[in-house]
């Protein structure tokens, strides 16, 4: 099994901050320092781990040596729709949280789409890290794809 170093730190707090930075500031991370498993709000992030080497903690990408088959358009569509469905559930939870957190005075808004757009925009900003690609190559591909859609 080959590994690629993504970040390194001397403390749990430091490696947590490095992993957050790697994933664009995602606030929903947990690290099991015994098993090395890194999780976000959707579950285990596959292909990465945290290991202790000497006095340093290493955040590594695990490069599997098994050859995977290419995904089909149908499989990609099905999996993308599954991620969208999961995101919709999470976004609805954020709407509820936004309306109950006290940050908004809903009496200040007319009965139109102004307040809902503010809430949805904030929820999108919060949830954009939920499905962020978990590799630098994937992030670059996503940025390139944004130029076309």
CSV table of C-alpha atoms in Angstrom, one decimal:
chain,number,residue,atom,x,y,z
A,1,UNK,CA,0.0,0.0,0.0
A,2,UNK,CA,1.4,3.3,-1.0
A,3,UNK,CA,0.7,6.6,0.8
A,4,UNK,CA,1.0,10.2,0.0
A,5,UNK,CA,1.6,12.8,2.7
A,6,UNK,CA,-1.2,15.5,2.7
A,7,UNK,CA,-0.4,17.3,6.0
A,8,UNK,CA,1.6,16.9,9.1
A,9,UNK,CA,1.5,18.3,12.6
A,10,UNK,CA,2.8,17.7,16.1
A,11,UNK,CA,-0.5,17.9,17.9
A,12,UNK,CA,-4.1,16.7,17.6
A,13,UNK,CA,-5.3,20.3,17.3
A,14,UNK,CA,-2.7,21.0,14.6
A,15,UNK,CA,-3.6,18.0,12.5
A,16,UNK,CA,-7.3,18.7,12.9
A,17,UNK,CA,-6.7,22.3,11.6
A,18,UNK,CA,-4.6,21.0,8.7
A,19,UNK,CA,-7.3,18.5,7.7
A,20,UNK,CA,-10.0,21.2,7.9
A,21,UNK,CA,-7.8,23.4,5.7
A,22,UNK,CA,-7.3,20.6,3.2
A,23,UNK,CA,-11.1,20.1,3.0
A,24,UNK,CA,-11.8,23.9,2.6
A,25,UNK,CA,-12.7,24.6,6.2
A,26,UNK,CA,-15.2,21.9,6.7
A,27,UNK,CA,-16.4,22.2,10.4
A,28,UNK,CA,-17.9,18.6,10.5
A,29,UNK,CA,-14.8,16.4,11.0
A,30,UNK,CA,-14.0,13.8,13.5
A,31,UNK,CA,-10.7,11.8,13.8
A,32,UNK,CA,-10.3,8.5,15.5
A,33,UNK,CA,-6.6,8.6,16.5
A,34,UNK,CA,-6.6,4.9,17.4
A,35,UNK,CA,-7.8,3.6,14.0
A,36,UNK,CA,-6.8,6.7,11.9
A,37,UNK,CA,-10.2,7.0,10.5
A,38,UNK,CA,-11.3,10.5,9.4
A,39,UNK,CA,-15.1,11.2,9.1
A,40,UNK,CA,-17.3,14.1,7.9
A,41,UNK,CA,-21.0,14.6,8.2
A,42,UNK,CA,-21.7,11.9,5.6
A,43,UNK,CA,-19.4,9.3,7.2
A,44,UNK,CA,-16.0,7.9,6.7
A,45,UNK,CA,-13.8,9.6,4.2
A,46,UNK,CA,-12.3,6.8,2.2
A,47,UNK,CA,-8.7,6.8,1.0
A,48,UNK,CA,-7.3,8.9,3.9
A,49,UNK,CA,-6.0,8.2,7.4
A,50,UNK,CA,-4.2,9.8,10.3
A,51,UNK,CA,-1.1,7.9,11.6
A,52,UNK,CA,1.4,8.7,14.3
A,53,UNK,CA,5.1,8.6,13.1
A,54,UNK,CA,7.5,9.5,15.8
A,55,UNK,CA,6.4,12.7,17.4
A,56,UNK,CA,4.3,13.8,14.4
A,57,UNK,CA,0.8,13.0,13.2
A,58,UNK,CA,0.5,12.5,9.5
A,59,UNK,CA,-2.6,13.0,7.4
A,60,UNK,CA,-2.1,10.6,4.4
A,61,UNK,CA,-3.9,9.6,1.2
A,62,UNK,CA,-3.9,5.9,0.8
A,63,UNK,CA,-3.2,4.8,-2.8
A,64,UNK,CA,-4.8,1.4,-3.3
A,65,UNK,CA,-2.8,-0.8,-5.7
A,66,UNK,CA,-5.9,-2.6,-7.0
A,67,UNK,CA,-7.2,-1.5,-10.4
A,68,UNK,CA,-10.7,-0.2,-10.3
A,69,UNK,CA,-13.2,-0.4,-13.2
A,70,UNK,CA,-14.3,2.8,-14.8
A,71,UNK,CA,-17.6,4.2,-13.7
A,72,UNK,CA,-20.5,4.3,-16.3
A,73,UNK,CA,-22.7,7.4,-16.9
A,74,UNK,CA,-25.6,5.6,-15.3
A,75,UNK,CA,-23.6,4.8,-12.2
A,76,UNK,CA,-22.3,8.4,-12.0
A,77,UNK,CA,-25.8,9.7,-12.3
A,78,UNK,CA,-27.2,7.4,-9.7
A,79,UNK,CA,-24.4,8.2,-7.2
A,80,UNK,CA,-24.6,12.0,-7.9
A,81,UNK,CA,-28.4,11.9,-7.3
A,82,UNK,CA,-27.8,10.0,-4.0
A,83,UNK,CA,-25.4,12.8,-2.9
A,84,UNK,CA,-27.9,15.4,-3.9
A,85,UNK,CA,-30.7,13.6,-1.9
A,86,UNK,CA,-28.4,13.5,1.1
A,87,UNK,CA,-27.5,17.2,0.7
A,88,UNK,CA,-31.2,18.1,0.4
A,89,UNK,CA,-31.9,16.5,3.8
A,90,UNK,CA,-28.9,18.3,5.3
A,91,UNK,CA,-30.0,21.6,3.8
A,92,UNK,CA,-33.5,21.3,5.2
A,93,UNK,CA,-32.0,20.8,8.6
A,94,UNK,CA,-29.9,24.0,8.1
A,95,UNK,CA,-33.1,25.9,7.2
A,96,UNK,CA,-34.7,24.8,10.5
A,97,UNK,CA,-31.5,25.8,12.3
A,98,UNK,CA,-31.3,29.2,10.6
A,99,UNK,CA,-34.9,30.0,11.5
A,100,UNK,CA,-34.5,29.0,15.1
A,101,UNK,CA,-30.9,30.3,15.9
A,102,UNK,CA,-32.0,33.9,16.6
A,103,UNK,CA,-29.7,35.5,14.0
A,104,UNK,CA,-32.7,36.6,11.8
A,105,UNK,CA,-35.6,38.8,12.6
A,106,UNK,CA,-38.2,37.4,10.3
A,107,UNK,CA,-40.6,40.3,11.0
A,108,UNK,CA,-38.2,42.5,9.0
A,109,UNK,CA,-39.0,40.6,5.8
A,110,UNK,CA,-41.9,40.8,3.4
A,111,UNK,CA,-43.8,37.7,2.3
A,112,UNK,CA,-41.6,37.1,-0.8
A,113,UNK,CA,-38.4,35.1,-1.6
A,114,UNK,CA,-35.9,37.5,0.0
A,115,UNK,CA,-35.6,35.8,3.3
A,116,UNK,CA,-35.7,32.2,1.9
A,117,UNK,CA,-33.0,33.2,-0.6
A,118,UNK,CA,-30.8,34.5,2.2
A,119,UNK,CA,-31.3,31.3,4.2
A,120,UNK,CA,-30.7,29.0,1.2
A,121,UNK,CA,-27.6,30.9,0.2
A,122,UNK,CA,-26.2,30.6,3.8
A,123,UNK,CA,-27.1,26.9,3.8
A,124,UNK,CA,-25.4,26.3,0.4
A,125,UNK,CA,-22.3,28.1,1.7
A,126,UNK,CA,-22.3,25.9,4.8
A,127,UNK,CA,-23.0,22.7,3.0
A,128,UNK,CA,-20.7,23.2,0.0
A,129,UNK,CA,-17.9,21.3,1.9
A,130,UNK,CA,-20.1,18.3,2.5
A,131,UNK,CA,-19.5,16.8,-1.0
A,132,UNK,CA,-16.2,18.4,-1.7
A,133,UNK,CA,-13.8,16.1,-3.7
A,134,UNK,CA,-11.5,14.3,-1.3
A,135,UNK,CA,-8.4,14.6,-3.5
A,136,UNK,CA,-6.5,17.6,-5.0
A,137,UNK,CA,-7.0,16.1,-8.5
A,138,UNK,CA,-10.7,15.8,-7.8
A,139,UNK,CA,-10.9,19.4,-6.6
A,140,UNK,CA,-9.1,20.6,-9.8
A,141,UNK,CA,-11.5,18.6,-12.0
A,142,UNK,CA,-14.4,20.1,-10.1
A,143,UNK,CA,-13.1,23.7,-10.6
A,144,UNK,CA,-12.6,22.9,-14.3
A,145,UNK,CA,-16.1,21.4,-14.6
A,146,UNK,CA,-17.5,24.6,-13.2
A,147,UNK,CA,-16.3,26.4,-16.3
A,148,UNK,CA,-18.6,24.3,-18.4
A,149,UNK,CA,-21.8,24.0,-16.5
